[in-house]
N, CA, C, O and CB atoms as a CASP TS submission, in Angstrom:
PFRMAT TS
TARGET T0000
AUTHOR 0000-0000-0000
METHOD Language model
MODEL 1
PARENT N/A
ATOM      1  N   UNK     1      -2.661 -93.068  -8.806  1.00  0.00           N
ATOM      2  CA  UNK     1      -1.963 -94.320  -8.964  1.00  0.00           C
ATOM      3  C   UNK     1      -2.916 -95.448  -8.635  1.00  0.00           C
ATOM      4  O   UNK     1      -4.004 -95.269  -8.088  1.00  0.00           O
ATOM      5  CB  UNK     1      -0.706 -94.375  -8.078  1.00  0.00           C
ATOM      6  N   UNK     2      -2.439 -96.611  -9.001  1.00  0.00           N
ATOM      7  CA  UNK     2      -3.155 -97.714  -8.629  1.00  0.00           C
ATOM      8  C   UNK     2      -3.194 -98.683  -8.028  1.00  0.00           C
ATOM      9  O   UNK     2      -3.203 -99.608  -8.840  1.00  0.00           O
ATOM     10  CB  UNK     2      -3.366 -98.059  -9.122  1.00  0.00           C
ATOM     11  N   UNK     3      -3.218 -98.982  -7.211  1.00  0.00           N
ATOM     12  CA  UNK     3      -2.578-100.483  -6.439  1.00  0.00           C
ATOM     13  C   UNK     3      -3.907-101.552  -5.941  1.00  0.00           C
ATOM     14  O   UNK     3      -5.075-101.163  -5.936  1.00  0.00           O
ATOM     15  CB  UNK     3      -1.541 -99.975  -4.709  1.00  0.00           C
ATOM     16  N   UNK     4      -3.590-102.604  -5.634  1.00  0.00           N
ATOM     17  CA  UNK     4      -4.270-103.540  -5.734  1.00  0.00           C
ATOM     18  C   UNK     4      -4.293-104.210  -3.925  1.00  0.00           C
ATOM     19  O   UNK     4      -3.483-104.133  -3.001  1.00  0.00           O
ATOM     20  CB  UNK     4      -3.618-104.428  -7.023  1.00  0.00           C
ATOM     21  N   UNK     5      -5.484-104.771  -4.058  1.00  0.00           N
ATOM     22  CA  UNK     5      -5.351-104.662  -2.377  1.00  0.00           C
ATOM     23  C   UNK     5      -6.465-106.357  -2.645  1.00  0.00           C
ATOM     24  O   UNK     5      -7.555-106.292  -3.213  1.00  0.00           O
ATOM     25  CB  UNK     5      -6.316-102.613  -1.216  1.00  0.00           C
ATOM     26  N   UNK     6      -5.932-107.588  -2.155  1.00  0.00           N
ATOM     27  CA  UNK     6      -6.174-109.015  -2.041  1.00  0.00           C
ATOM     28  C   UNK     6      -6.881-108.763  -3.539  1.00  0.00           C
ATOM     29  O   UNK     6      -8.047-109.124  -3.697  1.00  0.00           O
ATOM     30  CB  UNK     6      -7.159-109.704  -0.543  1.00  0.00           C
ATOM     31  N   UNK     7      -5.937-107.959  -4.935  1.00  0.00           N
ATOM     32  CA  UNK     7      -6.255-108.325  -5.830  1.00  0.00           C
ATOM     33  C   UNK     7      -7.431-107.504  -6.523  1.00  0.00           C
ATOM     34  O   UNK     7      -7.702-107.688  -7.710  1.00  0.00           O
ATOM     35  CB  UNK     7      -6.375-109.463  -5.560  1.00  0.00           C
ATOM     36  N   UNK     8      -7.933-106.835  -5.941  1.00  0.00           N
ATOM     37  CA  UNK     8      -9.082-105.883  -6.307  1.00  0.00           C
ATOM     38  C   UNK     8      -7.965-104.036  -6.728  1.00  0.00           C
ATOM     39  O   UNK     8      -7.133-103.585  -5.941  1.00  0.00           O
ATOM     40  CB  UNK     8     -10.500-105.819  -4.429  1.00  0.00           C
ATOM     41  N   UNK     9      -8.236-103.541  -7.749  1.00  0.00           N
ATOM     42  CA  UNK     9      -7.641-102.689  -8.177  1.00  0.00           C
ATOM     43  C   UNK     9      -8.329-101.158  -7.352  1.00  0.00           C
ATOM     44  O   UNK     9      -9.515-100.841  -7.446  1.00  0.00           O
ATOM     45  CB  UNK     9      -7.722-102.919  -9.737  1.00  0.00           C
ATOM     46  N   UNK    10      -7.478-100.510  -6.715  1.00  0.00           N
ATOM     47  CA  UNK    10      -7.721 -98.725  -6.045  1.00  0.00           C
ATOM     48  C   UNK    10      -6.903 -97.772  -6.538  1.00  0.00           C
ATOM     49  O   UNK    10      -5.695 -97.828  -6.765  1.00  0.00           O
ATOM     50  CB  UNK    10      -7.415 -98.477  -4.412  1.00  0.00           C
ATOM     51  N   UNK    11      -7.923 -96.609  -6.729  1.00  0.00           N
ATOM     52  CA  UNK    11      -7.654 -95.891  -7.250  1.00  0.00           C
ATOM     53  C   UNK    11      -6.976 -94.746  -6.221  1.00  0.00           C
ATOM     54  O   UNK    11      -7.803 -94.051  -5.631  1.00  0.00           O
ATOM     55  CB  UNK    11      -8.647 -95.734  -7.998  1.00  0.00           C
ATOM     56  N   UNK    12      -5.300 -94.427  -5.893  1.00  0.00           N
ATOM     57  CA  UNK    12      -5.366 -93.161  -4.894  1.00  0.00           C
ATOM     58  C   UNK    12      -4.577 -92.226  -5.362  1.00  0.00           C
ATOM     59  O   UNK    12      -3.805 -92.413  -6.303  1.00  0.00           O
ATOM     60  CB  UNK    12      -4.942 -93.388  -3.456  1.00  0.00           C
ATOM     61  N   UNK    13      -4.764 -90.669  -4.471  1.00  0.00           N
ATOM     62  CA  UNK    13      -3.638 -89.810  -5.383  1.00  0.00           C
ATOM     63  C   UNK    13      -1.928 -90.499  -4.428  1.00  0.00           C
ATOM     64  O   UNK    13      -1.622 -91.168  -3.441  1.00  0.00           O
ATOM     65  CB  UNK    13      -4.034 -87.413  -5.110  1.00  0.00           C
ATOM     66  N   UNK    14      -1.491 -89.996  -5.198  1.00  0.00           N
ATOM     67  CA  UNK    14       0.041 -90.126  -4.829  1.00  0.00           C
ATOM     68  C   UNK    14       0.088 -89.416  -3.786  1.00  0.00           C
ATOM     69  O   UNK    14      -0.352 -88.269  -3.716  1.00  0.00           O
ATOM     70  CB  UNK    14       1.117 -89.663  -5.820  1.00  0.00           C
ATOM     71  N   UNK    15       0.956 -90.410  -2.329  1.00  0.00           N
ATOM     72  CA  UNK    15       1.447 -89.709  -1.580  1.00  0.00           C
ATOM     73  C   UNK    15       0.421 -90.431   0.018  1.00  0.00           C
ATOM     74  O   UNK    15       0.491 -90.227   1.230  1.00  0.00           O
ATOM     75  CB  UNK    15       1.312 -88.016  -2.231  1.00  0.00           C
ATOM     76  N   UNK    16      -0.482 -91.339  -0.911  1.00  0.00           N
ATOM     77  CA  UNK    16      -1.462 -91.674   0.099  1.00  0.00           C
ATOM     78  C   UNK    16      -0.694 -93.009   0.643  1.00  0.00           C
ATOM     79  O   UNK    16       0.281 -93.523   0.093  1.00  0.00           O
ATOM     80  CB  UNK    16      -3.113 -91.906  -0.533  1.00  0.00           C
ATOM     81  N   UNK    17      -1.450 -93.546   2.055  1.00  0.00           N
ATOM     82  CA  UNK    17      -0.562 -94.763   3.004  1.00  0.00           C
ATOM     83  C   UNK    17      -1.642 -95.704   2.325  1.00  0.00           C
ATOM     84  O   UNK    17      -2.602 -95.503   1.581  1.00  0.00           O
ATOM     85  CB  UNK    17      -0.476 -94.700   5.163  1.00  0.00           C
ATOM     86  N   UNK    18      -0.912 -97.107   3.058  1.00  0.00           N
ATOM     87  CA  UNK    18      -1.615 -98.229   3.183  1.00  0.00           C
ATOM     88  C   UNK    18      -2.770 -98.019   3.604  1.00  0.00           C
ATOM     89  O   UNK    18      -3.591 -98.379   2.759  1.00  0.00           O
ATOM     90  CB  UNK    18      -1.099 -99.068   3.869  1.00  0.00           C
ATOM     91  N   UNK    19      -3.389 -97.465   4.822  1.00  0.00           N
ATOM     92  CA  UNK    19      -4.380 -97.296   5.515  1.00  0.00           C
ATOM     93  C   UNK    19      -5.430 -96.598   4.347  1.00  0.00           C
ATOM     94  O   UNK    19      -6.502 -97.142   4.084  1.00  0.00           O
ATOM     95  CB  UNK    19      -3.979 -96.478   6.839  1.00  0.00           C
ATOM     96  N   UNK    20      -5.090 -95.612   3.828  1.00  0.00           N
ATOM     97  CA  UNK    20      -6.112 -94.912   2.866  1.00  0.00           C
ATOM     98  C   UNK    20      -6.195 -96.157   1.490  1.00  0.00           C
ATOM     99  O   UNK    20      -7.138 -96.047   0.706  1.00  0.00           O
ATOM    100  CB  UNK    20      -5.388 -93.068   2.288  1.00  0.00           C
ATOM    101  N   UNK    21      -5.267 -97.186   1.302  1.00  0.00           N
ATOM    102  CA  UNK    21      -5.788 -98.551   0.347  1.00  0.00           C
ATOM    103  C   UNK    21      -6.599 -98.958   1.003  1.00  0.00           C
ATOM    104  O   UNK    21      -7.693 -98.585   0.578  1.00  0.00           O
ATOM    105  CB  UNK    21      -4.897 -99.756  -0.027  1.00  0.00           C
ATOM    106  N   UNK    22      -6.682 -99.630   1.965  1.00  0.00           N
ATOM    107  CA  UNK    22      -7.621-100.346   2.893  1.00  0.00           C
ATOM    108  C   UNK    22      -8.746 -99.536   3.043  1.00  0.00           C
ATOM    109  O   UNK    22      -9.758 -99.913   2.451  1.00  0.00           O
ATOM    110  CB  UNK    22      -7.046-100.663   4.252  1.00  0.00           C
ATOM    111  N   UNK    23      -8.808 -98.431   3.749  1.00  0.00           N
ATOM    112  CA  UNK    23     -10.332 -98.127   3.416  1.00  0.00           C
ATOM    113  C   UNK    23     -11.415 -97.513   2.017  1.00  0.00           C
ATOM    114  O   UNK    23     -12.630 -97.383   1.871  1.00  0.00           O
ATOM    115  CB  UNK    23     -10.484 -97.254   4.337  1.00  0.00           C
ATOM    116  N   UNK    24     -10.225 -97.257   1.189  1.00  0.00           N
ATOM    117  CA  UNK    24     -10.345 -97.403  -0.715  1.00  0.00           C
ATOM    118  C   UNK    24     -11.649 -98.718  -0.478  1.00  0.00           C
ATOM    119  O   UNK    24     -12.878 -98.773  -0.421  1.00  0.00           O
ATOM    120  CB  UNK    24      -8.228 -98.237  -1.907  1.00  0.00           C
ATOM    121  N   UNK    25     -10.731 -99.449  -0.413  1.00  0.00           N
ATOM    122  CA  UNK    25     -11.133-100.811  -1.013  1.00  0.00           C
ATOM    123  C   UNK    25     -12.382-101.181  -0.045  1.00  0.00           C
ATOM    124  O   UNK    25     -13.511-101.427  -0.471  1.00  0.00           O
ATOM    125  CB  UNK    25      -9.788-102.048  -0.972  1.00  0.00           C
ATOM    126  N   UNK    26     -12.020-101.182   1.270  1.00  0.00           N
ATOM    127  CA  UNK    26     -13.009-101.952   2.206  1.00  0.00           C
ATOM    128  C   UNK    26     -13.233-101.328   3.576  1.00  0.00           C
ATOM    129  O   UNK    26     -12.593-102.127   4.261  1.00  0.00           O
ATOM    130  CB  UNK    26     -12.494-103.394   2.457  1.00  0.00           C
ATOM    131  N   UNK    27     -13.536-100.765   4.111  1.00  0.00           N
ATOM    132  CA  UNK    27     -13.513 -99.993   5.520  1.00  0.00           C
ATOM    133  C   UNK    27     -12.804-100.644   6.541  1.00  0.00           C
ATOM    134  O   UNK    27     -11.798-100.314   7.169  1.00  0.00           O
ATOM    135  CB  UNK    27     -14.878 -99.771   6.095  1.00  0.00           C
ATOM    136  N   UNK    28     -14.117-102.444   6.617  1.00  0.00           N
ATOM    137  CA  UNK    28     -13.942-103.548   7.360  1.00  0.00           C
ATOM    138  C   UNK    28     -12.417-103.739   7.775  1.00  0.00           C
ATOM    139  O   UNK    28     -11.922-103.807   8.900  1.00  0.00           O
ATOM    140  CB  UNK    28     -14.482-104.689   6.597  1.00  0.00           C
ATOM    141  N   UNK    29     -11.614-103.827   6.060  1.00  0.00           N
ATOM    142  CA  UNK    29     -10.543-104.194   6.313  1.00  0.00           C
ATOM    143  C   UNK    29      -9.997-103.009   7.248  1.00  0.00           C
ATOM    144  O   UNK    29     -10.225-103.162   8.448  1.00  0.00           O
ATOM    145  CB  UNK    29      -9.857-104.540   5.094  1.00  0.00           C
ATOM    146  N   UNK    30      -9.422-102.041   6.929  1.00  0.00           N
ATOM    147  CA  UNK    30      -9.159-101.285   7.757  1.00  0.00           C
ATOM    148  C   UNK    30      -9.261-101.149   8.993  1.00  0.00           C
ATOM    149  O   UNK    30      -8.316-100.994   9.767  1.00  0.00           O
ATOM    150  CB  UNK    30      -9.434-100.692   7.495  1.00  0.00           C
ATOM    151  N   UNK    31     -11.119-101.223   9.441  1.00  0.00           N
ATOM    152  CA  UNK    31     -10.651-101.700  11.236  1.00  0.00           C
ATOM    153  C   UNK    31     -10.147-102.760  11.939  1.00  0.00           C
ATOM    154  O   UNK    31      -9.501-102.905  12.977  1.00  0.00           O
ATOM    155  CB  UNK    31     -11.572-101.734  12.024  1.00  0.00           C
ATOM    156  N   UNK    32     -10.818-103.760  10.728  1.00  0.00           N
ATOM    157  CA  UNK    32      -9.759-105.095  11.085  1.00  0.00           C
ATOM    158  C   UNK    32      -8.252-104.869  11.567  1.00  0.00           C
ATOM    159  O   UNK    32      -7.747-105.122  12.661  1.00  0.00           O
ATOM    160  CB  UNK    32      -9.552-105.992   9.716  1.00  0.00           C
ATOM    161  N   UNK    33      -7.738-104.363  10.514  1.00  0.00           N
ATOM    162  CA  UNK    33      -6.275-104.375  10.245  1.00  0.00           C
ATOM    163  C   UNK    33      -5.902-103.434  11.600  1.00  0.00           C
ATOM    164  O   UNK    33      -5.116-104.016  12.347  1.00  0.00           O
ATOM    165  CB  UNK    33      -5.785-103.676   8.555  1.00  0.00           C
ATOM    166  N   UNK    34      -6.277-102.215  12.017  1.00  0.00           N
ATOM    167  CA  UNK    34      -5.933-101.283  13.265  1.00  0.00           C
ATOM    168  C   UNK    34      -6.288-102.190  14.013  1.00  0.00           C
ATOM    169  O   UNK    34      -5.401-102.932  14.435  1.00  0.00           O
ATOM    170  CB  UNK    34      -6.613 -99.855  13.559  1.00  0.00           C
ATOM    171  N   UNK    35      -7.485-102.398  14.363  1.00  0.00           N
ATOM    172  CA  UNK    35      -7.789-103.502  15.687  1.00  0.00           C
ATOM    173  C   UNK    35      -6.573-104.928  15.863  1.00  0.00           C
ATOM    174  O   UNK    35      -6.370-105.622  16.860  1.00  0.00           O
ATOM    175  CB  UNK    35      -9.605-104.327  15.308  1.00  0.00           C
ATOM    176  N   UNK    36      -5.947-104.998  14.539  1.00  0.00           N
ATOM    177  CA  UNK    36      -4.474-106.396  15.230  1.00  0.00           C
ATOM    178  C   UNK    36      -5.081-107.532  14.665  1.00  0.00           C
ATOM    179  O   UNK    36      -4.445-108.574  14.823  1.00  0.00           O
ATOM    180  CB  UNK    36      -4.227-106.816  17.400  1.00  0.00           C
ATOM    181  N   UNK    37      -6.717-107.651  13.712  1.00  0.00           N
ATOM    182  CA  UNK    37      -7.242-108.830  13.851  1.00  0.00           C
ATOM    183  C   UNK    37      -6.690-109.303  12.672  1.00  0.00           C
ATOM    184  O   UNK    37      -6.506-110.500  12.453  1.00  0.00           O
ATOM    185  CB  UNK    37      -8.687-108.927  14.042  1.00  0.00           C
ATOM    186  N   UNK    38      -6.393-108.324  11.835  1.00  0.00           N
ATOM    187  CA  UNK    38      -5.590-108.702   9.988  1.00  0.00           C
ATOM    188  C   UNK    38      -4.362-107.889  10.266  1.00  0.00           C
ATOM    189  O   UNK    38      -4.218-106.845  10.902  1.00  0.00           O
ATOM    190  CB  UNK    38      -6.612-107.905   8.136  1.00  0.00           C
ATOM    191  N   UNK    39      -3.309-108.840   9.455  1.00  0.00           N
ATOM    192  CA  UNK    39      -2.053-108.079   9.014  1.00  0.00           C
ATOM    193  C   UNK    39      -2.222-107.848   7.340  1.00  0.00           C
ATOM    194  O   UNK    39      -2.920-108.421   6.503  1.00  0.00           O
ATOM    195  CB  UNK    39      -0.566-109.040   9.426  1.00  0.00           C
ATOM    196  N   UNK    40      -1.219-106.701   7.251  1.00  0.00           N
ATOM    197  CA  UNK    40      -1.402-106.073   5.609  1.00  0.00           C
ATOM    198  C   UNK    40      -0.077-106.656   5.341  1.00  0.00           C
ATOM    199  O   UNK    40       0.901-106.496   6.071  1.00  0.00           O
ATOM    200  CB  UNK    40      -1.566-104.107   5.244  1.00  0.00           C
ATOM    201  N   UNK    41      -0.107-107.495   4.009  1.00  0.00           N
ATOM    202  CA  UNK    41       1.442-107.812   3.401  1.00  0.00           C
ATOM    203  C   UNK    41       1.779-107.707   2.605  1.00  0.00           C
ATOM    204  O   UNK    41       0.898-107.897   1.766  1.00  0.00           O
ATOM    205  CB  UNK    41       1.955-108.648   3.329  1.00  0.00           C
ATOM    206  N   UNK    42       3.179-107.348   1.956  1.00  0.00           N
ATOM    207  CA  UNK    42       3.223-106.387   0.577  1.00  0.00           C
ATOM    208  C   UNK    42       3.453-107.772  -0.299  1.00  0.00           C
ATOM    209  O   UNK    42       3.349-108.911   0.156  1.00  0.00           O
ATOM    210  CB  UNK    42       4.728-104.929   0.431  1.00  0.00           C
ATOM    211  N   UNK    43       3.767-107.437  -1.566  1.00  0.00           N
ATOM    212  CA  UNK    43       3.865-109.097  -2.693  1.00  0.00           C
ATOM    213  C   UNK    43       4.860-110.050  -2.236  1.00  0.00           C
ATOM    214  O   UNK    43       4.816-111.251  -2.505  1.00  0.00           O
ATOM    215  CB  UNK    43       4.452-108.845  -4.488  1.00  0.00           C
ATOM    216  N   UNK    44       6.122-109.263  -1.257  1.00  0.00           N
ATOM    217  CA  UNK    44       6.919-110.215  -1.287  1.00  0.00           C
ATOM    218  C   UNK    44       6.769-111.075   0.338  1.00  0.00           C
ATOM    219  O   UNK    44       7.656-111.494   1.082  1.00  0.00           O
ATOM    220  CB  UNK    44       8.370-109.539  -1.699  1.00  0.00           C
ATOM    221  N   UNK    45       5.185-111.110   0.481  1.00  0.00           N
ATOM    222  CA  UNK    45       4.957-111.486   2.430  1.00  0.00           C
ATOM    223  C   UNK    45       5.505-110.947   3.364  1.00  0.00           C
ATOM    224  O   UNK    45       5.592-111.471   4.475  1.00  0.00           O
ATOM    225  CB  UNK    45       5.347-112.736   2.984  1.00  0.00           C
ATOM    226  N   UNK    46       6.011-109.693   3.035  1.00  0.00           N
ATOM    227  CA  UNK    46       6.648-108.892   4.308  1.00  0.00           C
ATOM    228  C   UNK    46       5.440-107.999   5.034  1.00  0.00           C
ATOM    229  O   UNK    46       4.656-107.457   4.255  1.00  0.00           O
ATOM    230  CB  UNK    46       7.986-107.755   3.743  1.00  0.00           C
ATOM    231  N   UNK    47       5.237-107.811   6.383  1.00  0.00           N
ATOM    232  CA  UNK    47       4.052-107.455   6.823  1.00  0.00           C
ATOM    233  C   UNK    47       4.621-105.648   6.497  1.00  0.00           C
ATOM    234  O   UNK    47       5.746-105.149   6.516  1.00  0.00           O
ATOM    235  CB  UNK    47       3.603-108.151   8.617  1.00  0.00           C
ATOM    236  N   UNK    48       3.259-105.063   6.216  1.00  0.00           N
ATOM    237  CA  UNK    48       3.928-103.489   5.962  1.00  0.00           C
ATOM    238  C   UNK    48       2.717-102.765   7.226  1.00  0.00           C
ATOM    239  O   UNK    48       1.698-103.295   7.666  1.00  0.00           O
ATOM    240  CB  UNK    48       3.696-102.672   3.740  1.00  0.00           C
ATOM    241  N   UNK    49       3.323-101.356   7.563  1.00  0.00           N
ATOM    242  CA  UNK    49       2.564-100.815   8.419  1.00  0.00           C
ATOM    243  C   UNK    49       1.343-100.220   7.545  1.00  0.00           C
ATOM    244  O   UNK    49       1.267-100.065   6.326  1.00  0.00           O
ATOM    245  CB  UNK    49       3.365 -99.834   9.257  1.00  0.00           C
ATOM    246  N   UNK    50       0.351 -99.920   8.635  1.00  0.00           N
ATOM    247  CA  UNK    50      -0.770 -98.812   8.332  1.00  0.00           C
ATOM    248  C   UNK    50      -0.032 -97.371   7.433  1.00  0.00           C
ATOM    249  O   UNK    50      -0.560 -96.712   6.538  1.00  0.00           O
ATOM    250  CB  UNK    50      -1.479 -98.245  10.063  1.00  0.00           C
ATOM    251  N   UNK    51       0.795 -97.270   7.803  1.00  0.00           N
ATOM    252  CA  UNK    51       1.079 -95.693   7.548  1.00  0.00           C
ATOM    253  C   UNK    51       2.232 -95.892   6.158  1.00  0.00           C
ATOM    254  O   UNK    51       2.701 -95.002   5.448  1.00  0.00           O
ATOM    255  CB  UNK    51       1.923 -94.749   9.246  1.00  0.00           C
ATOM    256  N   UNK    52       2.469 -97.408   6.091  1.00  0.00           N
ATOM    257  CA  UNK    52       3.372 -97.488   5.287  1.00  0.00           C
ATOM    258  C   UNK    52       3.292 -96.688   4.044  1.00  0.00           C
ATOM    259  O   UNK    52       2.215 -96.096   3.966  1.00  0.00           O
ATOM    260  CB  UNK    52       3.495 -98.658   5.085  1.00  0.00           C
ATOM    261  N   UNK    53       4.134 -96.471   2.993  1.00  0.00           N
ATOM    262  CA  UNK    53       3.882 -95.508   1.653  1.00  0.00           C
ATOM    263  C   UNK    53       3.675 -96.450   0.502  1.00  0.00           C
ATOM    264  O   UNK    53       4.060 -97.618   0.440  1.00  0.00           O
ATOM    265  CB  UNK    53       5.231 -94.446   1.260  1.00  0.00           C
ATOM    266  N   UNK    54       3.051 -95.809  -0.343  1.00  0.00           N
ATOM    267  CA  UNK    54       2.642 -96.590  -1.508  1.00  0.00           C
ATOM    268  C   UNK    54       3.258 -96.430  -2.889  1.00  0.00           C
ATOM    269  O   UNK    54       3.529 -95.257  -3.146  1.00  0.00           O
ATOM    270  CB  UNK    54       1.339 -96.372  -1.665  1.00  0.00           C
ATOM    271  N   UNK    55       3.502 -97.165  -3.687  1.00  0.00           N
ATOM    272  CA  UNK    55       4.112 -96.838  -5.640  1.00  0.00           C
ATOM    273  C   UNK    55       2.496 -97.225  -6.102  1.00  0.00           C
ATOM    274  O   UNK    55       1.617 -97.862  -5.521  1.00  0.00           O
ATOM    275  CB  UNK    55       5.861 -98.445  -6.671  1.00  0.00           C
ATOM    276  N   UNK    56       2.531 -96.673  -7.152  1.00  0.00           N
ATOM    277  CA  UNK    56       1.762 -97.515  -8.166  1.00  0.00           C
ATOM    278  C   UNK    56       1.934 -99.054  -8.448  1.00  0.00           C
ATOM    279  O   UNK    56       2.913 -99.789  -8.571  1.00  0.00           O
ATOM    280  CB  UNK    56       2.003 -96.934  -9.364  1.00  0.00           C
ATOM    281  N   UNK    57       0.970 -99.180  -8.483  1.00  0.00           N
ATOM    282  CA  UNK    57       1.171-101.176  -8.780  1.00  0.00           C
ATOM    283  C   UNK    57       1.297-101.955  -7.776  1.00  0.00           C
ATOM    284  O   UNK    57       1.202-103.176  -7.904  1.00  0.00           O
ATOM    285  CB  UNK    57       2.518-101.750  -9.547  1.00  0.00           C
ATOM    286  N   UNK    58       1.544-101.329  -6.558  1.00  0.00           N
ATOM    287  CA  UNK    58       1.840-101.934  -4.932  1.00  0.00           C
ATOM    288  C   UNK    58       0.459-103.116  -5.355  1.00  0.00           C
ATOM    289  O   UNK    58      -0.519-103.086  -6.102  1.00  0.00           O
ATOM    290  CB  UNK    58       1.485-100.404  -3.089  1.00  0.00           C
ATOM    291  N   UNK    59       1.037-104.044  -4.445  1.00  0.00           N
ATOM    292  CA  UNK    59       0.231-105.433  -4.211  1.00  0.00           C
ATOM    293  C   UNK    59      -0.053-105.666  -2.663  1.00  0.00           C
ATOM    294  O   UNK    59       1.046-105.721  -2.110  1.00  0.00           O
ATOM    295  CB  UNK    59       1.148-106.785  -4.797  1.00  0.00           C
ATOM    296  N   UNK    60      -0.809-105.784  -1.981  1.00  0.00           N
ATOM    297  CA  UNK    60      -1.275-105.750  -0.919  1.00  0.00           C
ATOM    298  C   UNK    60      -2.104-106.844  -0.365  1.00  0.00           C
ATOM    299  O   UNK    60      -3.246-106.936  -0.815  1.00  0.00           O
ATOM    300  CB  UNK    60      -1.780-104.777  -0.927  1.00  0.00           C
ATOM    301  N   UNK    61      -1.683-107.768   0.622  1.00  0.00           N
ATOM    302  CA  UNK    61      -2.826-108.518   0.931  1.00  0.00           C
ATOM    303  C   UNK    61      -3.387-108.644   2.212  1.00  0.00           C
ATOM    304  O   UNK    61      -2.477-108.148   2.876  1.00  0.00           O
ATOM    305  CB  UNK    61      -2.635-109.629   0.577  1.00  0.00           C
ATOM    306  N   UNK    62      -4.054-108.890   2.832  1.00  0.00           N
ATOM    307  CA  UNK    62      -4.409-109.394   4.086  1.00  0.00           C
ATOM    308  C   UNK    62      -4.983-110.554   4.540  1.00  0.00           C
ATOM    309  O   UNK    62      -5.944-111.099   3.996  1.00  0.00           O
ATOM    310  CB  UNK    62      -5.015-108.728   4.481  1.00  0.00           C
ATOM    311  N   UNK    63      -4.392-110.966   5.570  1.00  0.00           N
ATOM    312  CA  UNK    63      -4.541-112.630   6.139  1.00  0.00           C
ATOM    313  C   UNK    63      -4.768-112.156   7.876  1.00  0.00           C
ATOM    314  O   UNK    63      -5.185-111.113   8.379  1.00  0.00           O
ATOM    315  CB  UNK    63      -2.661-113.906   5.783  1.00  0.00           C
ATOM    316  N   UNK    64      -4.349-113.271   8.390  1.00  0.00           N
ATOM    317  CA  UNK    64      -4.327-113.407   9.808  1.00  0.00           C
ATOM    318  C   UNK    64      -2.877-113.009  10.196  1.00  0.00           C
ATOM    319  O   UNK    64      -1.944-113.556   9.609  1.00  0.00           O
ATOM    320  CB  UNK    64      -4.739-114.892  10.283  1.00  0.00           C
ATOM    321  N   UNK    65      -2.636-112.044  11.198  1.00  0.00           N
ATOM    322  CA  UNK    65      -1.443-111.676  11.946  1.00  0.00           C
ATOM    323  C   UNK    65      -0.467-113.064  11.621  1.00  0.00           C
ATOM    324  O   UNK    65       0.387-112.977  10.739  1.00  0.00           O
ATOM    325  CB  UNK    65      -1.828-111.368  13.721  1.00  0.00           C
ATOM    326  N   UNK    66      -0.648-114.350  12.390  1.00  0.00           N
ATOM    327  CA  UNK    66       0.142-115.634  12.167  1.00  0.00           C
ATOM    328  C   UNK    66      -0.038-116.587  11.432  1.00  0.00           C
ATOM    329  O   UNK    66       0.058-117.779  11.723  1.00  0.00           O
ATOM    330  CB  UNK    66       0.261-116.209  13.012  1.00  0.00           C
ATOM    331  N   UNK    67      -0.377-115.996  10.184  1.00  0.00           N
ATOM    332  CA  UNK    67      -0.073-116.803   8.843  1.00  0.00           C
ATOM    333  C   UNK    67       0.935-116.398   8.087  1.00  0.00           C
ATOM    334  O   UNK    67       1.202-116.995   7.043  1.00  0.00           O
ATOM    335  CB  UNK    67      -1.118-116.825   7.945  1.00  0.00           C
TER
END
């Protein structure tokens, strides 16, 4: 499946979390995001967990925890 992470397209098998997008795409992000320094937010700005589950087409972004 495919999902998109601040817009950049990843490739994962089905069944994989947020956490395995994030380090798809970027490692950084990933420790960022565990370390508390980035939050992950799905299209509609709702913050989603590390472990959260993924569809195809998921939209994903990351900002600052209080933005």
């Amino acid at each position: 499946m495919t999902v998109y992470v601040n817009g950049s397209a990843v490739e994962l098998h089905r069944g994989m979390k947020v956490k395995h997008a994030l380090i798809a795409c970027d490692q950084s992000l990933y420790d960022a995001a565990e370390s508390g320094e980035l939050a992950v937010r799905d299209a509609s700005g709702f913050v989603v967990g590390l472990e959260g589950s993924l569809r195809d087409g998921a939209k994903l972004f990351t900002g600052k925890p209080d933005e």
